[in-house]
Coordinates of C-alpha atoms in Angstrom, one line a residue:
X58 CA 31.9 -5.7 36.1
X59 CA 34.9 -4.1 35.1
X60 CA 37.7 -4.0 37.1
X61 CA 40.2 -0.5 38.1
X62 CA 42.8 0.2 40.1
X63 CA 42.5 2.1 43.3
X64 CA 44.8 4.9 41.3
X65 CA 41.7 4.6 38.4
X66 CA 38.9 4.5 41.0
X67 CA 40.3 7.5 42.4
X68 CA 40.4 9.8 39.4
X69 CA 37.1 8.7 38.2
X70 CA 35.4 8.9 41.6
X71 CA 34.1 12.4 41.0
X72 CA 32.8 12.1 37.8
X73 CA 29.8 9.5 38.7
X74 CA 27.6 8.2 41.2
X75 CA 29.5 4.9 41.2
X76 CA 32.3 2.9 40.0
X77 CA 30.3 -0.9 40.3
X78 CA 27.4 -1.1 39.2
X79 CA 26.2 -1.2 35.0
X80 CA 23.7 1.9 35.6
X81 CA 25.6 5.1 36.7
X82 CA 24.8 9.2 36.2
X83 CA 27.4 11.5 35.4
X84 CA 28.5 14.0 37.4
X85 CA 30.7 17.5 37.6
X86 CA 31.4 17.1 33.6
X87 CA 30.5 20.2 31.6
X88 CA 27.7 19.5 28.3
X89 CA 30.6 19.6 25.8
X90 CA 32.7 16.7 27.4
X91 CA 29.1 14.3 28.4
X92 CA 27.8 14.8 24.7
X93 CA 31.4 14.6 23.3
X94 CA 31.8 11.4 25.2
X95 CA 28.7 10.1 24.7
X96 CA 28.9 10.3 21.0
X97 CA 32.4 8.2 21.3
X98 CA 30.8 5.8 23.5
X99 CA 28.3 4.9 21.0
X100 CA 31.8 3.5 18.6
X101 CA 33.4 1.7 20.7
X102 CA 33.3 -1.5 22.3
X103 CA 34.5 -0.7 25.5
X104 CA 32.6 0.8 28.5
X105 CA 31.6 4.5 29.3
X106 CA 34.2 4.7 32.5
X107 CA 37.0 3.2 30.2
X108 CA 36.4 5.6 27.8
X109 CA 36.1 8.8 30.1
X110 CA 39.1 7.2 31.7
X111 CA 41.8 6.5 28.2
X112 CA 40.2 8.9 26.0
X113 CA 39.3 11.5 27.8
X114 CA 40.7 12.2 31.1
X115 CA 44.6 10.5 30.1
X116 CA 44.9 11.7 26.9
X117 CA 46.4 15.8 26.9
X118 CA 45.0 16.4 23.6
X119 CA 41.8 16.2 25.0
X120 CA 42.5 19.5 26.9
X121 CA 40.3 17.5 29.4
X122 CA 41.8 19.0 32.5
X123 CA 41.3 22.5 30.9
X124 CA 38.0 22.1 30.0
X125 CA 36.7 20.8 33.3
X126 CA 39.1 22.2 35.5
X127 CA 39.3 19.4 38.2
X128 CA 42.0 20.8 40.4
X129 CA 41.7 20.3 44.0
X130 CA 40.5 24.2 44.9
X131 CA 38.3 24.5 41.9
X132 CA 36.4 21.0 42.8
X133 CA 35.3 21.9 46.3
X134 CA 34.1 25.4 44.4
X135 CA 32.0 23.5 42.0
X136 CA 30.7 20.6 44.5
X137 CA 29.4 23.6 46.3
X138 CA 28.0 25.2 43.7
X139 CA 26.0 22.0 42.6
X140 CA 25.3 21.4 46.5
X141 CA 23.2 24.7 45.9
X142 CA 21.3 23.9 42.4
X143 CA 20.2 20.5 44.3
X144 CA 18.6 22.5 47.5
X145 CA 17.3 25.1 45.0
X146 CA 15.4 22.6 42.7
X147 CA 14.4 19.9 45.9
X148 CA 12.5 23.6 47.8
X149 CA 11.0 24.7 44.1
X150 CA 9.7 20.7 43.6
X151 CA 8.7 19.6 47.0
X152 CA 8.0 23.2 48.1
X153 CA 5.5 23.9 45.3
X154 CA 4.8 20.9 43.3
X155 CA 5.7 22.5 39.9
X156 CA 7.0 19.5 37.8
X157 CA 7.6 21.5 35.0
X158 CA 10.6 22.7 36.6
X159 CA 12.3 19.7 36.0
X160 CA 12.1 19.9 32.1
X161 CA 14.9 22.2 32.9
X162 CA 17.4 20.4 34.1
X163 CA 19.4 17.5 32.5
X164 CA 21.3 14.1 33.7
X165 CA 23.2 12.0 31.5
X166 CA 23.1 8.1 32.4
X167 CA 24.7 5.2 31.0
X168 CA 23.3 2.2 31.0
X169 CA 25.7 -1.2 30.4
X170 CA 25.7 -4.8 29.9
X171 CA 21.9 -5.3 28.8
X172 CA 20.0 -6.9 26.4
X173 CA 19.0 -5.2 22.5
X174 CA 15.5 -6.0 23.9
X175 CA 15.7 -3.8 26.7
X176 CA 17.5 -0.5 24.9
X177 CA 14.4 -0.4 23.0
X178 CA 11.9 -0.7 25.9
X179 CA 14.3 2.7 27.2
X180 CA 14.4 4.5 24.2
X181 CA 10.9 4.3 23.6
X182 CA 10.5 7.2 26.2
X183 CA 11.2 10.1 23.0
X184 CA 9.9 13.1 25.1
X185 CA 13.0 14.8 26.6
X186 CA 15.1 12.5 26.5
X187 CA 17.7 11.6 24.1
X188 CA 19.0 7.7 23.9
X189 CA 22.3 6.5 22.0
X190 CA 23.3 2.9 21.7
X191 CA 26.7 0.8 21.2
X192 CA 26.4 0.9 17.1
X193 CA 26.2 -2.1 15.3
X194 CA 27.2 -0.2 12.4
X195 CA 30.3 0.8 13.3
X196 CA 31.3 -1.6 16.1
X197 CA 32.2 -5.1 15.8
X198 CA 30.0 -7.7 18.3
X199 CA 32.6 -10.3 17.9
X200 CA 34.2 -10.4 21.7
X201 CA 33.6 -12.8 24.2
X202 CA 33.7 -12.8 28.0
X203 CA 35.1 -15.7 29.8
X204 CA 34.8 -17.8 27.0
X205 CA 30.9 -16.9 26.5
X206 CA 29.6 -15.0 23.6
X207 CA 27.4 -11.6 24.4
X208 CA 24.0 -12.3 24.9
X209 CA 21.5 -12.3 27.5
X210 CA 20.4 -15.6 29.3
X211 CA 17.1 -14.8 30.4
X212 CA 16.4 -16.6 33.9
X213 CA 13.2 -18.0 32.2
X214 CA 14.2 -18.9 29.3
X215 CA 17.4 -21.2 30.7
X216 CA 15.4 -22.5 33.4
X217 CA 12.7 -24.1 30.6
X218 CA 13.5 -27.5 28.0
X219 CA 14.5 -24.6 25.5
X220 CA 17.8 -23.5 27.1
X221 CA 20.0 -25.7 25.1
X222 CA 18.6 -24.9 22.2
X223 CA 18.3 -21.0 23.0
X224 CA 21.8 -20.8 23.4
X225 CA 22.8 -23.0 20.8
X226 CA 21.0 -21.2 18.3
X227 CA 22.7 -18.1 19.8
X228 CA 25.8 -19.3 19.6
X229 CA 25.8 -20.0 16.1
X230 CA 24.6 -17.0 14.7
X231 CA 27.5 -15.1 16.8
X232 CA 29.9 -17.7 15.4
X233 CA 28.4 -16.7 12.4
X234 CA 28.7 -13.7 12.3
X235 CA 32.2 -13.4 13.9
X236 CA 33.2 -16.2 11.0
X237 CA 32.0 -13.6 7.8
X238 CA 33.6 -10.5 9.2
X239 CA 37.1 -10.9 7.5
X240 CA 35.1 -12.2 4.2
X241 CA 32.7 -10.0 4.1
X242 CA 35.4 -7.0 4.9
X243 CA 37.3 -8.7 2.0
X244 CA 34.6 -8.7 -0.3
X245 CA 33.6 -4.8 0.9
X246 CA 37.0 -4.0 0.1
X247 CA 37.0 -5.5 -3.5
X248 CA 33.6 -3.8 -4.5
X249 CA 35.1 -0.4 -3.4
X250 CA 38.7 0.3 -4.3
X251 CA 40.5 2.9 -1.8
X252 CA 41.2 5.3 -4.4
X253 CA 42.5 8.8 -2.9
X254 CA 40.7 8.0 0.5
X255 CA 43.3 8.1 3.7
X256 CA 43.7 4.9 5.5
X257 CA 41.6 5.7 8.0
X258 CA 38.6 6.9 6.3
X259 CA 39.0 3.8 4.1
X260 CA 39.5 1.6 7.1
X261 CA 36.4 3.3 8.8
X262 CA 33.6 3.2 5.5
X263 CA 34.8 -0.5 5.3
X264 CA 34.0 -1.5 8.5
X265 CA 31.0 0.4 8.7
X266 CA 29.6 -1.4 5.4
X267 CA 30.9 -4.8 6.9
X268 CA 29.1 -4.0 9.9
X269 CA 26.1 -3.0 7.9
X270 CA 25.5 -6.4 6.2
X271 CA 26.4 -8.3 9.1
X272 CA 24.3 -7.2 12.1
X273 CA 20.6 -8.8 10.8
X274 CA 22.8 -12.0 12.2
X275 CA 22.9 -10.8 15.7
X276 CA 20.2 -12.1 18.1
X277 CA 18.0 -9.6 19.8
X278 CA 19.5 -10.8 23.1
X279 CA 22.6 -9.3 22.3
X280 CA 24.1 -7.5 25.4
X281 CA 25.1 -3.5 24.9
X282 CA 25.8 -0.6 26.1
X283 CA 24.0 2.8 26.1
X284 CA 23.7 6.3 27.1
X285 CA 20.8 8.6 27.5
X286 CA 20.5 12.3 28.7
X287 CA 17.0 13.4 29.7
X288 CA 14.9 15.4 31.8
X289 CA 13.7 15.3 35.0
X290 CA 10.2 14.7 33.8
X291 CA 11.4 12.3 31.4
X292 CA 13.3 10.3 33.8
X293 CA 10.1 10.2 36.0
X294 CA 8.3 9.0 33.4
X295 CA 11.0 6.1 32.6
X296 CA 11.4 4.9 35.8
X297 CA 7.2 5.0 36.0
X298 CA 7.3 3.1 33.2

């Protein structure tokens, strides 16, 4: 997992349910910040916290503090407040057994370091609920951690007489595709000339047509990162599921 200082843990605290583990809801965040965050999170290669943290929260032309307000007095107001909605909506659900009451409230979760496999098995659950993923349009798949590359060694699988050859199939087609990003960008960047395009829009369309061509190389084990908001009653039926 990630690591933060005590002065990091501290300022994200009270915007999740926890700061170690890879599946986390967020908390005491207005809609416009969770779906504005979200939609960076699915661009970018680094986690949902680190984001929220460097993007969001540290950066003033965010108007982060503005929007959500976090000073000391105006937190103990809105922990109370949400105190409230959760005894109103635990009397309404246990009290009377109306599920559809939970259609009408929202969580947003992120959900971190797990296989391509698995987003799909979770975003398969369409009905209220709304998945994004890590993009492999628009974000590069070419880091590795401690020396490994990103994908998931199922117990089974590395436990059987396949596990040298799983990950040394696995390992080339990341070298691959790590190996063809600079040529490919090259080649990208030949077939469409800048023109009047600003650096960063060119920058961006190139990468995201490098990325295009690339990703059929990456193995379906590759490890990601995602975020979801949903219902109650979708939730329920994930978790079922």
């Amino acid at each position: 997992m990630e690591e933060f200082t005590d002065e990091e843990k501290k300022i994200l605290a009270p915007f999740m349910t926890n700061l170690d583990k890879s599946v986390f809801v967020l908390v005491n965040l207005p809609e416009v910040v969770k779906g504005a965050l979200f939609s960076r999170y699915s661009r970018t290669g680094k986690s949902l916290r680190r984001v929220l943290l460097d993007e969001f929260i540290q950066s003033p032309e965010t108007g982060f503090r503005e929007i959500v307000g976090h000073a000391e007095v105006k937190g103990v107001e809105q922990s109370v407040a949400i105190k409230k909605a959760e005894e109103f909506y635990d009397r309404v659900l246990v009290g009377y057994g109306d599920d559809s009451v939970a259609e009408l409230a929202s969580a947003h979760i992120a959900v971190e370091n797990l296989s391509n496999v698995a987003t799909k098995v979770i975003q398969d659950a369409r009905i209220g609920f709304s998945p994004l993923e890590k993009s492999t349009r628009y974000v590069y798949f070419d880091q590795q951690r401690e020396g490994k590359w990103l994908y998931y060694r199922e117990p089974a699988i590395m436990q059987s007489e396949f596990a040298a050859d799983y990950e040394k199939t696995c390992d080339k087609m990341f070298e691959t595709y790590a190996k063809l990003i600079p040529k490919i960008s090259a080649w990208v960047m030949e077939r469409n000339p800048q023109g009047e395009a600003s650096e960063r829009a060119y920058g961006a369309a190139t990468r995201a047509k490098t990325c295009d061509i690339l990703r059929g190389l990456l193995p379906a084990s590759t490890v990601t990162n995602m975020g979801a908001m949903g219902n109650g009653r979708a939730f329920e039926y994930l978790i079922t599921k």
